[in-house]
Amino acid sequence: MCGIVGYVGFEDVKKIILCGLEKLEYRGYDSAGIAIADNNNVYICKEKGRISNLRECMDGTVSGKLGIGHTRWATHGVPNKINSHPHQSSSKRFTLVHNGIIENEEELRHKYLNGIKFTSDTDTEVIVQLIEKFVGDGESVELAIRHTMSELKGSYALAIIDSEDMNTLYAAKNKTPLLAGKGEGFNMIGSDAMAMINYTNIFYEIEDKEFLKITRDSIEIYTIYGNRVLREPYKADIDASDTEKGTYPHYMMKEIEEQPFVIRKIMSEYSDDNGNMYIDPEIVENVRSCDKLYIIACGTSYHAGLIGKQFFEKIAAKPTEVIIASEFIYNMPLLPENPLFMFISQSGETADCRAVLVKVKEMGYKTLTLTNVKGSTLSREADNTLLLHAGPEIAVASTKAYTAQIAVLSILAAMVDNRVNIDIFKELSKIAYTMETLCDDKDNYREFAEKYLVNSRNCFYIGRSMDYYLCLEASLKLKEISYIQTEGFAAGELKHGTIALIEQGTPVIAVITQENINLNTRSNIKEVKTRGAATMVISLRRLSQETDAIVIDDVNELLSPLAAIIPAQYLAYYAALLKGCDIDKPRNLAKSVTVE
Ligand code: AGP
């Protein structure tokens, strides 16, 4: 969701900014733009649509050593060239890109900017006009930016060029991710490490309401009040090759096939020198001693949380509730004396989760984040973090992060109190192997997608208990990338209304991995089949019947979602492929959802 990148240094900035923007593509966007400071002129190129459009329309002769770029995911104003960033002040002295939402833009227009002619429908233009206004009132550029920050309500990551100083890049942040990257003879800023990883892996975290003054030789961080902040940089443990597709046609396929490796990596990251499970004792104790665990998450991470609840309750006997982050504030449960809040977020930047984190921290409760991104906002702001170690996930549809979340949750639950004596590492090893055999079968999934899904308008995934939670994720995968309207449904609940939607040929995919629900789910399959549904069953070998379409080698039932999701991910992938959809960048979606 919107991304920014900026560079000041010695190389031709055009190539660097375009490369950064391409690395940010995975976050989701509908238009893109770039500004290059070139001999006291600021050259701007912006276009609706893909970055390739930008490449095509750019003046090849322009070059400069200072530049900023932006991918926009429209919130204020339709996606078009005019609303794309960068935006400029009336005199064109200041040029700015913005990620976030300004809530009081109307108020600011009336208070300070009467008589100013705005060219776009964006909230962003207010920011750049305000900076110019305060400079016009006699403030220095630095003061004017900090003054503007103090007036803004909402979220922002900003990169700003002043055409009267082509050696300095300004930036600011509040509630929206921003990192500064340190190089040799150059410095950068970006919405995430990925935007800069081809050039540096040394980064400074930037806190809310901080202001940056960056030249090719220095990165100066200040508070909004102008006090200098001294901070040590950190080295990111990703390299540029982690973000490449290699020989895979899509990131999604690469990430599906990385899952066995990720499970093994997690086992090695969460083991001690003797190969036993190990998690920071403070984290384990916080979970052990809480009265109730609250898991807060969105989308796929929420679905992983639902599986996690089963682990905490069945393995560790720890009462657990899972709540969609954006619903928490309105439906806050009655909390016990000592709750623990766990945030599950692949990106670690999801604004809905962050809003809850801020709230429960104010209330004085302990917090833990489970994320794939070291140094992300949710990680920095929670008391503790558990990393997923899944490597960068670029495809918008989450795959390996989901299974990594489930794997780490299973280890944590068993560390807290292993009441069922499950040998998690042994079972995860089996899962990793089973995942590989399932991946080997992908040609079959392609055939099923062709036969059942490609020509369908809608589809159902049905299951009970753990299988139901798995179905929620399986259906999200299918709908988000193939645009086939899909529902994940509790198999027993269908007959209470939704079965009315079953028509001749409606695909219904049933998942059966739990012995105690096998027969009941099979009855539900019969119910829909009699009404014309085209049914297909994914089952565990020991529960399977001859007619089942996809049979998974026997794995521990509690951990079965880790295996059963693989065919579902492929079915979504092939349905999208055969329909000609943009698999890695589905319409309307963003990878990192940084607005509430
Ligand atoms: C999953 O495929 C999604 N694209 C989406 O539901 C995602 O899981 C959700 O937006 C939460 O993101 P997070 O894990 O980064 O917080």
Coordinates of C-alpha atoms and ligand atoms in Angstrom, one line a residue:
M1 CA 0.0 0.0 0.0
C2 CA 1.8 3.2 -1.2
G3 CA 5.5 3.0 -1.1
I4 CA 8.2 5.7 -1.1
V5 CA 11.9 5.7 -2.0
G6 CA 14.5 8.4 -2.0
Y7 CA 18.2 8.7 -2.8
V8 CA 20.9 11.3 -2.6
G9 CA 24.4 10.4 -3.7
F10 CA 26.7 10.1 -6.7
E11 CA 25.0 7.7 -9.1
D12 CA 22.3 8.5 -11.7
V13 CA 19.3 8.5 -9.5
K14 CA 16.7 7.5 -12.2
K15 CA 17.8 3.8 -12.3
I16 CA 18.0 3.6 -8.5
I17 CA 14.5 5.1 -7.9
L18 CA 12.9 2.9 -10.6
C19 CA 14.6 -0.2 -9.1
G20 CA 13.3 0.8 -5.6
L21 CA 9.8 1.3 -7.0
E22 CA 9.9 -2.1 -8.6
K23 CA 10.9 -3.6 -5.3
L24 CA 7.9 -1.9 -3.7
E25 CA 5.5 -3.1 -6.4
Y26 CA 4.5 -6.1 -4.2
R27 CA 2.9 -3.8 -1.7
G28 CA 0.1 -3.0 -4.2
Y29 CA -0.4 0.2 -6.2
D30 CA -2.4 1.8 -9.0
S31 CA 0.0 4.6 -10.1
A32 CA 3.6 5.6 -9.8
G33 CA 5.8 8.7 -10.1
I34 CA 9.3 9.9 -9.8
A35 CA 11.0 13.3 -9.2
I36 CA 14.6 13.9 -10.2
A37 CA 16.6 17.0 -9.1
D38 CA 18.5 17.9 -12.3
N39 CA 20.6 21.2 -12.5
N40 CA 18.2 23.3 -10.4
N41 CA 15.2 21.9 -12.1
V42 CA 13.0 19.2 -10.7
Y43 CA 11.9 16.8 -13.4
I44 CA 8.6 14.9 -12.7
C45 CA 7.2 11.9 -14.4
K46 CA 4.0 10.2 -13.2
E47 CA 1.5 7.8 -14.7
K48 CA -1.5 5.7 -13.8
G49 CA -0.8 2.0 -13.9
R50 CA 2.3 0.0 -13.8
I51 CA 5.9 1.2 -13.3
S52 CA 6.6 0.0 -16.8
N53 CA 4.3 2.8 -18.0
L54 CA 6.6 5.2 -16.1
R55 CA 9.7 3.8 -17.7
E56 CA 8.2 4.2 -21.1
C57 CA 7.2 7.9 -20.7
M58 CA 10.4 9.0 -18.9
D59 CA 12.7 11.4 -20.6
G60 CA 15.9 9.4 -21.0
T61 CA 18.2 12.4 -21.0
V62 CA 17.3 13.5 -17.5
S63 CA 19.8 12.6 -14.9
G64 CA 20.5 13.7 -11.3
K65 CA 21.9 12.6 -8.0
L66 CA 18.9 13.4 -5.9
G67 CA 15.5 11.8 -6.4
I68 CA 12.3 10.5 -4.9
G69 CA 9.7 8.0 -6.1
H70 CA 6.3 6.8 -5.2
T71 CA 3.8 4.0 -5.8
R72 CA 0.3 5.1 -5.0
W73 CA -2.7 3.1 -3.8
A74 CA -5.5 5.6 -4.1
T75 CA -7.4 6.7 -1.0
H76 CA -8.1 10.4 -1.7
G77 CA -8.9 11.0 -5.3
V78 CA -9.2 8.4 -8.1
P79 CA -6.1 6.7 -9.5
N80 CA -5.0 9.0 -12.4
K81 CA -2.0 10.9 -13.5
I82 CA -3.0 14.2 -11.7
N83 CA -3.5 12.5 -8.3
S84 CA -0.3 10.5 -8.6
H85 CA 2.7 11.6 -6.6
P86 CA 5.0 13.6 -6.6
H87 CA 3.1 16.7 -5.8
Q88 CA 4.5 20.2 -5.9
S89 CA 3.9 23.5 -4.1
S90 CA 2.5 26.4 -6.1
S91 CA 5.9 27.9 -6.9
K92 CA 7.2 24.4 -7.6
R93 CA 10.0 25.0 -5.1
F94 CA 9.0 21.9 -3.0
T95 CA 8.3 18.5 -4.4
L96 CA 6.9 15.7 -2.2
V97 CA 5.8 12.1 -2.0
H98 CA 3.6 10.8 0.8
N99 CA 2.5 7.5 2.1
G100 CA -0.4 7.7 4.6
I101 CA -3.6 9.6 5.1
I102 CA -4.0 13.2 6.4
E103 CA -7.2 13.3 8.5
N104 CA -7.5 17.1 9.0
E105 CA -6.6 18.2 5.4
E106 CA -9.9 20.2 5.1
E107 CA -9.3 22.0 8.3
L108 CA -5.8 22.9 7.2
R109 CA -6.9 24.2 3.8
H110 CA -9.3 26.6 5.5
K111 CA -6.9 27.6 8.2
Y112 CA -3.8 28.3 6.2
L113 CA -4.3 27.8 2.5
N114 CA -7.2 30.0 1.4
G115 CA -6.6 31.3 -2.1
I116 CA -4.1 28.5 -3.0
K117 CA -5.1 26.7 -6.2
F118 CA -4.9 23.0 -5.8
T119 CA -4.3 20.8 -8.8
S120 CA -5.2 17.4 -7.4
D121 CA -7.8 15.8 -5.2
T122 CA -5.3 14.4 -2.8
D123 CA -4.7 15.1 0.9
T124 CA -1.0 15.1 0.1
E125 CA -1.0 18.4 -1.8
V126 CA -2.0 20.2 1.5
I127 CA 1.3 19.1 3.0
V128 CA 3.5 20.5 0.3
Q129 CA 1.6 23.7 0.2
L130 CA 1.8 24.1 3.9
I131 CA 5.6 23.7 3.8
E132 CA 5.8 26.5 1.2
K133 CA 3.4 28.7 3.2
F134 CA 5.5 28.4 6.3
V135 CA 8.8 29.1 4.4
G136 CA 7.0 32.1 2.9
D137 CA 6.2 33.3 6.4
G138 CA 10.0 33.4 7.1
E139 CA 10.7 29.9 8.6
S140 CA 13.7 27.9 7.6
V141 CA 13.0 24.8 5.5
E142 CA 13.7 22.5 8.4
L143 CA 11.4 24.5 10.7
A144 CA 8.7 24.7 8.1
I145 CA 8.7 20.9 7.7
R146 CA 8.6 20.3 11.4
H147 CA 5.9 23.0 11.8
T148 CA 3.9 21.2 9.1
M149 CA 4.3 17.9 10.9
S150 CA 3.0 19.4 14.1
E151 CA -0.2 20.6 12.2
L152 CA -0.9 17.2 10.5
K153 CA -3.3 14.7 12.0
G154 CA -3.0 11.3 10.5
S155 CA -0.3 9.1 9.1
Y156 CA 2.6 10.0 6.9
A157 CA 5.9 9.0 5.5
L158 CA 7.3 11.9 3.5
A159 CA 10.2 12.5 1.1
I160 CA 10.7 16.1 0.1
I161 CA 13.0 17.9 -2.3
D162 CA 13.7 21.6 -2.0
S163 CA 14.7 22.9 -5.5
E164 CA 16.9 25.5 -3.8
D165 CA 19.1 22.8 -2.2
M166 CA 19.8 19.9 -4.5
N167 CA 22.1 18.2 -2.1
T168 CA 19.6 17.5 0.6
L169 CA 16.7 15.0 0.9
Y170 CA 14.2 15.7 3.7
A171 CA 11.9 13.0 5.2
A172 CA 9.5 12.6 8.0
K173 CA 7.4 9.9 9.5
N174 CA 4.3 9.3 11.6
K175 CA 2.4 5.9 11.9
T176 CA 3.5 4.8 8.5
P177 CA 6.7 2.8 7.9
L178 CA 9.9 4.5 6.9
L179 CA 13.6 3.4 7.1
A180 CA 16.8 5.2 6.2
G181 CA 19.4 3.3 4.4
K182 CA 23.1 4.0 4.9
G183 CA 25.5 3.7 2.0
E184 CA 29.1 4.6 1.0
G185 CA 28.9 8.0 -0.7
F186 CA 25.1 7.9 -0.8
N187 CA 22.1 7.6 1.6
M188 CA 18.5 6.5 1.0
I189 CA 15.1 6.3 2.5
G190 CA 12.4 3.8 1.7
S191 CA 9.1 2.4 3.0
D192 CA 10.8 -0.9 3.7
A193 CA 14.2 -2.5 3.4
M194 CA 13.3 -4.1 0.1
A195 CA 13.2 -0.7 -1.7
M196 CA 16.9 -0.2 -0.9
I197 CA 18.3 -3.8 -0.6
N198 CA 20.0 -3.7 -4.0
Y199 CA 22.2 -0.9 -2.7
T200 CA 22.5 -1.3 1.1
N201 CA 21.6 -3.6 4.0
I202 CA 22.4 -1.1 6.7
F203 CA 19.4 0.7 8.0
Y204 CA 18.2 3.2 10.6
E205 CA 14.8 2.6 12.2
I206 CA 12.8 5.8 12.2
E207 CA 10.3 6.5 15.0
D208 CA 7.0 8.4 14.8
K209 CA 7.2 12.2 14.6
E210 CA 10.8 12.1 13.5
F211 CA 12.3 14.4 10.9
L212 CA 15.3 13.5 8.7
K213 CA 17.9 15.6 6.9
I214 CA 19.9 13.5 4.5
T215 CA 22.9 14.3 2.3
R216 CA 25.2 11.9 0.5
D217 CA 27.4 11.8 3.5
S218 CA 25.1 12.0 6.5
I219 CA 21.7 10.9 7.9
E220 CA 20.6 13.3 10.6
I221 CA 17.5 12.3 12.6
Y222 CA 15.6 14.9 14.7
T223 CA 12.5 14.9 16.9
I224 CA 9.6 17.1 15.8
Y225 CA 11.0 19.7 18.2
G226 CA 14.3 19.8 16.4
N227 CA 16.4 17.8 19.0
R228 CA 19.0 15.6 17.4
V229 CA 18.5 11.8 17.9
L230 CA 21.5 9.6 18.0
R231 CA 20.7 6.0 16.9
E232 CA 22.8 3.0 15.9
P233 CA 22.0 1.5 12.5
Y234 CA 21.3 -2.3 12.1
K235 CA 22.2 -4.8 9.5
A236 CA 19.3 -6.6 7.8
D237 CA 19.7 -10.3 7.3
I238 CA 18.2 -10.3 3.8
D239 CA 20.0 -9.9 0.6
A240 CA 18.9 -8.8 -2.9
S241 CA 18.7 -12.4 -4.2
D242 CA 16.0 -13.2 -1.6
T243 CA 13.7 -10.8 -3.4
E244 CA 14.2 -12.2 -6.9
K245 CA 11.8 -14.7 -8.6
G246 CA 14.7 -16.8 -10.0
T247 CA 13.3 -19.3 -12.5
Y248 CA 9.8 -19.3 -11.1
P249 CA 7.0 -17.8 -13.2
H250 CA 5.5 -16.0 -10.2
Y251 CA 6.6 -15.1 -6.7
M252 CA 3.5 -17.0 -5.4
M253 CA 4.7 -20.3 -6.8
K254 CA 8.2 -19.7 -5.5
E255 CA 6.8 -18.9 -2.1
I256 CA 4.5 -22.0 -2.1
E257 CA 7.5 -24.2 -2.9
E258 CA 9.7 -22.6 -0.2
Q259 CA 7.4 -23.8 2.6
P260 CA 9.2 -27.0 3.4
F261 CA 12.4 -25.1 3.7
V262 CA 10.8 -22.5 5.9
I263 CA 9.5 -25.1 8.3
R264 CA 13.0 -26.6 8.6
K265 CA 14.5 -23.1 9.1
I266 CA 12.0 -22.4 11.9
M267 CA 13.0 -25.6 13.6
S268 CA 16.6 -24.6 13.5
E269 CA 15.9 -21.0 14.6
Y270 CA 13.9 -22.2 17.5
S271 CA 16.2 -24.9 18.8
D272 CA 19.0 -24.9 21.4
D273 CA 22.4 -26.4 20.9
N274 CA 21.1 -29.9 21.7
G275 CA 18.4 -29.6 19.1
N276 CA 15.6 -29.1 21.6
M277 CA 12.9 -26.5 21.2
Y278 CA 13.9 -23.1 22.4
I279 CA 12.1 -19.8 22.7
D280 CA 13.1 -16.8 24.8
P281 CA 12.1 -17.9 28.4
E282 CA 10.5 -14.4 29.0
I283 CA 8.1 -14.9 26.1
V284 CA 7.2 -18.4 27.2
E285 CA 6.7 -17.2 30.8
N286 CA 4.5 -14.3 29.7
V287 CA 2.2 -16.7 27.8
R288 CA 2.3 -19.2 30.7
S289 CA 1.4 -16.7 33.3
C290 CA -1.4 -14.8 31.5
D291 CA -5.0 -15.5 32.4
K292 CA -6.0 -15.4 28.8
L293 CA -4.2 -15.0 25.5
Y294 CA -5.7 -12.6 22.9
I295 CA -4.6 -13.0 19.4
I296 CA -5.1 -9.9 17.2
A297 CA -4.6 -10.1 13.4
C298 CA -6.1 -9.6 10.0
G299 CA -6.7 -11.7 6.9
T300 CA -4.5 -14.7 6.5
S301 CA -2.7 -13.9 9.8
Y302 CA -6.1 -14.0 11.5
H303 CA -6.7 -17.4 10.0
A304 CA -3.3 -18.6 11.3
G305 CA -4.5 -17.2 14.7
L306 CA -7.6 -19.4 14.6
I307 CA -5.4 -22.5 14.2
G308 CA -3.1 -21.1 17.0
K309 CA -6.0 -20.9 19.4
Q310 CA -6.4 -24.7 18.9
F311 CA -2.8 -25.2 19.8
F312 CA -2.9 -23.0 22.9
E313 CA -6.1 -24.6 24.2
K314 CA -5.4 -28.2 23.2
I315 CA -1.7 -28.4 23.7
A316 CA -1.1 -25.9 26.5
A317 CA -4.6 -25.6 28.1
K318 CA -4.3 -21.8 27.8
P319 CA -7.7 -20.0 27.2
T320 CA -7.3 -18.1 23.9
E321 CA -9.5 -15.7 22.0
V322 CA -8.8 -14.6 18.4
I323 CA -10.1 -11.2 17.3
I324 CA -10.0 -9.4 13.9
A325 CA -7.9 -6.3 14.6
S326 CA -10.2 -3.8 13.0
E327 CA -13.1 -5.0 15.2
F328 CA -11.3 -5.0 18.5
I329 CA -11.9 -1.4 19.4
Y330 CA -15.7 -1.6 18.9
N331 CA -16.1 -5.0 20.5
M332 CA -13.4 -5.1 23.2
P333 CA -14.1 -8.2 25.3
L334 CA -14.3 -8.0 29.1
L335 CA -10.6 -8.5 29.9
P336 CA -9.3 -10.5 32.8
E337 CA -6.7 -9.1 35.2
N338 CA -3.6 -10.3 33.4
P339 CA -4.2 -10.7 29.6
L340 CA -1.5 -11.1 27.1
F341 CA -2.0 -9.6 23.6
M342 CA -0.3 -11.4 20.7
F343 CA -0.2 -9.6 17.3
I344 CA 0.2 -11.8 14.3
S345 CA 1.3 -9.9 11.2
Q346 CA 3.5 -11.0 8.3
S347 CA 4.5 -7.4 7.5
G348 CA 4.5 -6.1 11.0
E349 CA 3.0 -2.9 9.6
T350 CA -0.7 -3.5 9.5
A351 CA -2.4 -0.3 10.7
D352 CA -5.4 -2.1 12.1
C353 CA -3.2 -4.2 14.4
R354 CA -1.1 -1.2 15.3
A355 CA -4.2 0.7 16.5
V356 CA -5.0 -2.2 18.9
L357 CA -1.4 -2.4 20.0
V358 CA -1.3 1.3 20.9
K359 CA -4.6 1.0 22.8
V360 CA -3.7 -2.0 24.9
K361 CA -0.2 -0.6 25.6
E362 CA -2.0 2.5 27.0
M363 CA -4.0 0.2 29.1
G364 CA -0.8 -1.3 30.5
Y365 CA -1.0 -4.8 29.1
K366 CA 1.8 -7.0 27.9
T367 CA 2.3 -7.5 24.2
L368 CA 4.0 -9.9 21.9
T369 CA 4.3 -9.7 18.1
L370 CA 4.7 -12.6 15.7
T371 CA 6.1 -11.2 12.4
N372 CA 8.2 -11.9 9.4
V373 CA 9.9 -8.4 9.4
K374 CA 12.5 -7.7 11.9
G375 CA 12.4 -4.0 13.0
S376 CA 8.9 -3.5 11.7
T377 CA 6.6 -1.2 13.6
L378 CA 4.6 -3.9 15.5
S379 CA 7.9 -5.6 16.4
R380 CA 9.5 -2.4 17.7
E381 CA 6.5 -1.4 19.7
A382 CA 5.5 -4.7 21.3
D383 CA 7.3 -5.9 24.5
N384 CA 8.6 -9.0 22.7
T385 CA 8.9 -10.4 19.2
L386 CA 8.9 -13.8 17.6
L387 CA 10.2 -13.9 14.1
L388 CA 8.8 -16.1 11.4
H389 CA 12.1 -16.6 9.5
A390 CA 10.2 -17.1 6.3
G391 CA 12.3 -14.8 4.1
P392 CA 10.7 -11.9 2.2
E393 CA 7.2 -12.7 1.0
I394 CA 6.6 -10.7 -2.1
A395 CA 3.3 -12.1 -3.6
V396 CA 0.3 -10.2 -2.2
A397 CA -1.3 -13.6 -1.5
S398 CA 0.3 -14.8 1.7
T399 CA 1.5 -18.4 1.6
K400 CA 4.7 -19.2 3.4
A401 CA 4.1 -16.6 6.1
Y402 CA 0.8 -18.4 6.9
T403 CA 2.5 -21.8 7.4
A404 CA 5.4 -20.1 9.2
Q405 CA 3.0 -18.5 11.6
I406 CA 1.3 -21.8 12.3
A407 CA 4.6 -23.6 12.8
V408 CA 5.9 -20.9 15.3
L409 CA 2.6 -20.9 17.2
S410 CA 2.8 -24.7 17.6
I411 CA 6.3 -24.5 19.0
L412 CA 5.3 -21.7 21.4
A413 CA 2.2 -23.6 22.6
A414 CA 4.3 -26.8 23.2
M415 CA 6.9 -24.7 25.1
V416 CA 4.3 -23.2 27.3
D417 CA 2.8 -26.5 28.5
N418 CA 2.9 -29.7 26.4
R419 CA 0.0 -31.5 28.0
V420 CA -0.6 -33.8 25.1
N421 CA 3.1 -34.8 24.9
I422 CA 3.3 -34.0 21.2
D423 CA 6.8 -34.1 19.7
I424 CA 6.4 -30.9 17.7
F425 CA 9.8 -31.1 15.9
K426 CA 9.2 -34.7 14.9
E427 CA 5.8 -33.8 13.5
L428 CA 7.0 -30.6 11.8
S429 CA 9.8 -32.7 10.1
K430 CA 7.1 -35.0 8.8
I431 CA 5.0 -32.0 7.7
A432 CA 8.0 -30.5 5.7
Y433 CA 8.5 -33.8 3.9
T434 CA 4.7 -34.1 3.2
M435 CA 4.7 -30.5 1.9
E436 CA 7.4 -31.5 -0.6
T437 CA 5.4 -34.5 -1.9
L438 CA 2.3 -32.3 -2.2
C439 CA 4.3 -29.7 -4.2
D440 CA 5.4 -32.6 -6.5
D441 CA 1.8 -33.2 -7.4
K442 CA 1.1 -29.7 -8.7
D443 CA 0.1 -30.8 -12.2
N444 CA -2.9 -32.6 -10.7
Y445 CA -4.0 -29.4 -9.0
R446 CA -3.8 -27.6 -12.3
E447 CA -6.2 -30.2 -13.8
F448 CA -8.6 -29.8 -10.9
A449 CA -8.5 -26.0 -11.2
E450 CA -9.2 -26.4 -14.9
K451 CA -12.1 -28.8 -14.4
Y452 CA -13.8 -27.3 -11.3
L453 CA -12.8 -23.7 -10.9
V454 CA -11.9 -21.8 -14.0
N455 CA -15.4 -21.4 -15.4
S456 CA -17.1 -21.0 -12.1
R457 CA -18.5 -17.8 -10.7
N458 CA -18.5 -19.0 -7.1
C459 CA -17.1 -21.8 -5.0
F460 CA -17.3 -23.2 -1.4
Y461 CA -14.7 -24.7 0.8
I462 CA -16.3 -26.6 3.6
G463 CA -14.9 -28.3 6.7
R464 CA -15.4 -28.7 10.4
S465 CA -13.2 -27.8 13.4
M466 CA -9.6 -27.3 12.3
D467 CA -10.6 -28.0 8.7
Y468 CA -13.1 -25.1 8.9
Y469 CA -10.3 -22.7 9.8
L470 CA -8.2 -24.1 7.0
C471 CA -11.2 -23.5 4.7
L472 CA -11.3 -19.9 5.6
E473 CA -7.7 -19.4 4.5
A474 CA -8.2 -21.7 1.4
S475 CA -11.2 -19.6 0.3
L476 CA -9.4 -16.3 0.9
K477 CA -6.5 -17.5 -1.3
L478 CA -8.9 -18.5 -4.2
K479 CA -10.9 -15.3 -4.1
E480 CA -8.1 -12.8 -3.7
I481 CA -6.2 -13.9 -6.8
S482 CA -8.7 -15.6 -9.1
Y483 CA -11.7 -13.3 -8.2
I484 CA -14.0 -16.3 -8.0
Q485 CA -16.4 -15.6 -5.2
T486 CA -15.5 -18.2 -2.6
E487 CA -16.7 -18.8 0.9
G488 CA -15.1 -20.9 3.6
F489 CA -17.9 -22.5 5.5
A490 CA -18.5 -24.6 8.5
A491 CA -19.8 -27.8 6.9
G492 CA -22.5 -28.3 9.4
E493 CA -23.8 -24.8 9.1
L494 CA -24.5 -24.9 5.3
K495 CA -27.9 -26.5 5.8
H496 CA -29.0 -23.5 7.9
G497 CA -29.3 -21.3 4.9
T498 CA -26.3 -21.1 2.6
I499 CA -27.1 -24.4 1.0
A500 CA -29.7 -22.4 -1.0
L501 CA -26.8 -21.1 -3.1
I502 CA -25.8 -24.6 -4.3
E503 CA -26.8 -25.1 -8.0
Q504 CA -25.9 -27.5 -10.7
G505 CA -22.1 -27.5 -11.0
T506 CA -21.3 -25.2 -8.0
P507 CA -17.8 -26.4 -6.9
V508 CA -17.7 -27.4 -3.3
I509 CA -14.3 -28.5 -2.0
A510 CA -14.4 -30.4 1.3
V511 CA -11.4 -30.7 3.6
I512 CA -11.2 -33.8 6.0
T513 CA -8.2 -34.1 8.1
Q514 CA -9.7 -34.8 11.6
E515 CA -11.0 -38.2 12.5
N516 CA -13.8 -36.9 14.8
I517 CA -15.5 -34.9 12.0
N518 CA -14.9 -37.3 9.1
L519 CA -18.3 -38.9 8.9
N520 CA -20.2 -35.7 9.6
T521 CA -18.4 -33.8 6.9
R522 CA -19.0 -36.7 4.5
S523 CA -22.7 -36.4 5.2
N524 CA -22.5 -32.7 4.3
I525 CA -20.8 -33.5 1.1
K526 CA -23.7 -35.8 0.2
E527 CA -26.2 -33.0 1.0
V528 CA -24.6 -30.6 -1.5
K529 CA -23.9 -33.3 -4.1
T530 CA -27.6 -34.3 -4.2
R531 CA -28.3 -30.6 -5.0
G532 CA -26.0 -30.6 -8.0
A533 CA -22.7 -29.5 -6.5
A534 CA -19.5 -30.6 -8.2
T535 CA -17.7 -31.9 -5.1
M536 CA -14.0 -32.5 -4.5
V537 CA -12.4 -33.9 -1.3
I538 CA -9.0 -33.2 0.2
S539 CA -8.4 -35.7 2.9
L540 CA -5.7 -37.4 5.1
R541 CA -4.8 -40.8 3.9
R542 CA -6.1 -42.7 6.9
L543 CA -9.5 -40.9 6.5
S544 CA -9.6 -41.1 2.8
Q545 CA -12.1 -42.8 0.4
E546 CA -11.4 -44.0 -3.0
T547 CA -13.1 -41.1 -4.7
D548 CA -11.2 -38.4 -2.8
A549 CA -9.4 -36.1 -5.2
I550 CA -6.4 -35.1 -3.2
V551 CA -5.0 -37.4 -0.5
I552 CA -2.4 -36.1 1.9
D553 CA 0.1 -38.5 3.6
D554 CA -0.8 -39.0 7.2
V555 CA 0.5 -36.2 9.5
N556 CA -0.5 -35.3 13.0
E557 CA -4.1 -34.0 12.9
L558 CA -3.3 -30.9 14.9
L559 CA -0.7 -29.8 12.4
S560 CA -2.6 -31.0 9.4
P561 CA -3.5 -27.4 8.2
L562 CA 0.2 -27.0 7.4
A563 CA -0.1 -29.7 4.8
A564 CA -3.7 -29.3 3.6
I565 CA -3.1 -25.6 2.7
I566 CA -0.6 -26.6 0.0
P567 CA -3.1 -28.0 -2.6
A568 CA -5.5 -25.1 -1.8
Q569 CA -2.7 -22.6 -2.5
Y570 CA -2.0 -24.3 -5.8
L571 CA -5.7 -24.5 -6.7
A572 CA -5.9 -20.7 -6.3
Y573 CA -2.7 -20.2 -8.2
Y574 CA -3.8 -22.3 -11.2
A575 CA -7.3 -20.9 -11.2
A576 CA -5.8 -17.4 -11.4
L577 CA -3.2 -18.5 -14.0
L578 CA -5.8 -20.1 -16.3
K579 CA -8.1 -17.1 -16.0
G580 CA -5.2 -14.8 -16.9
C581 CA -5.2 -12.9 -13.6
D582 CA -2.3 -11.0 -12.3
I583 CA -1.2 -13.6 -9.7
D584 CA 1.4 -11.7 -7.7
K585 CA -0.4 -8.4 -7.8
P586 CA -4.2 -9.0 -7.6
R587 CA -6.4 -6.0 -8.3
N588 CA -7.4 -3.6 -5.4
L589 CA -5.0 -5.4 -2.9
A590 CA -2.0 -4.2 -1.1
K591 CA 0.7 -6.4 0.6
S592 CA 1.2 -4.0 3.5
V593 CA -2.0 -2.4 4.6
T594 CA -0.9 0.7 6.3
V595 CA -4.2 2.5 6.6
E596 CA -7.0 1.6 9.0
Ligands
AGP1 C1 -3.4 -12.6 2.5 O1 -3.2 -13.3 1.4 C2 -3.6 -11.2 2.4 N1 -3.2 -10.6 1.3 C3 -4.0 -10.4 3.6 O2 -5.2 -11.0 4.1 C4 -3.0 -10.2 4.8 O3 -2.8 -11.5 5.4 C5 -3.5 -9.2 5.8 O4 -3.6 -8.0 5.1 C6 -2.7 -9.1 7.0 O5 -1.4 -8.7 6.7 P1 -0.2 -8.8 7.8 O6 -0.1 -10.3 8.1 O7 1.0 -8.2 7.1 O8 -0.7 -8.1 9.0

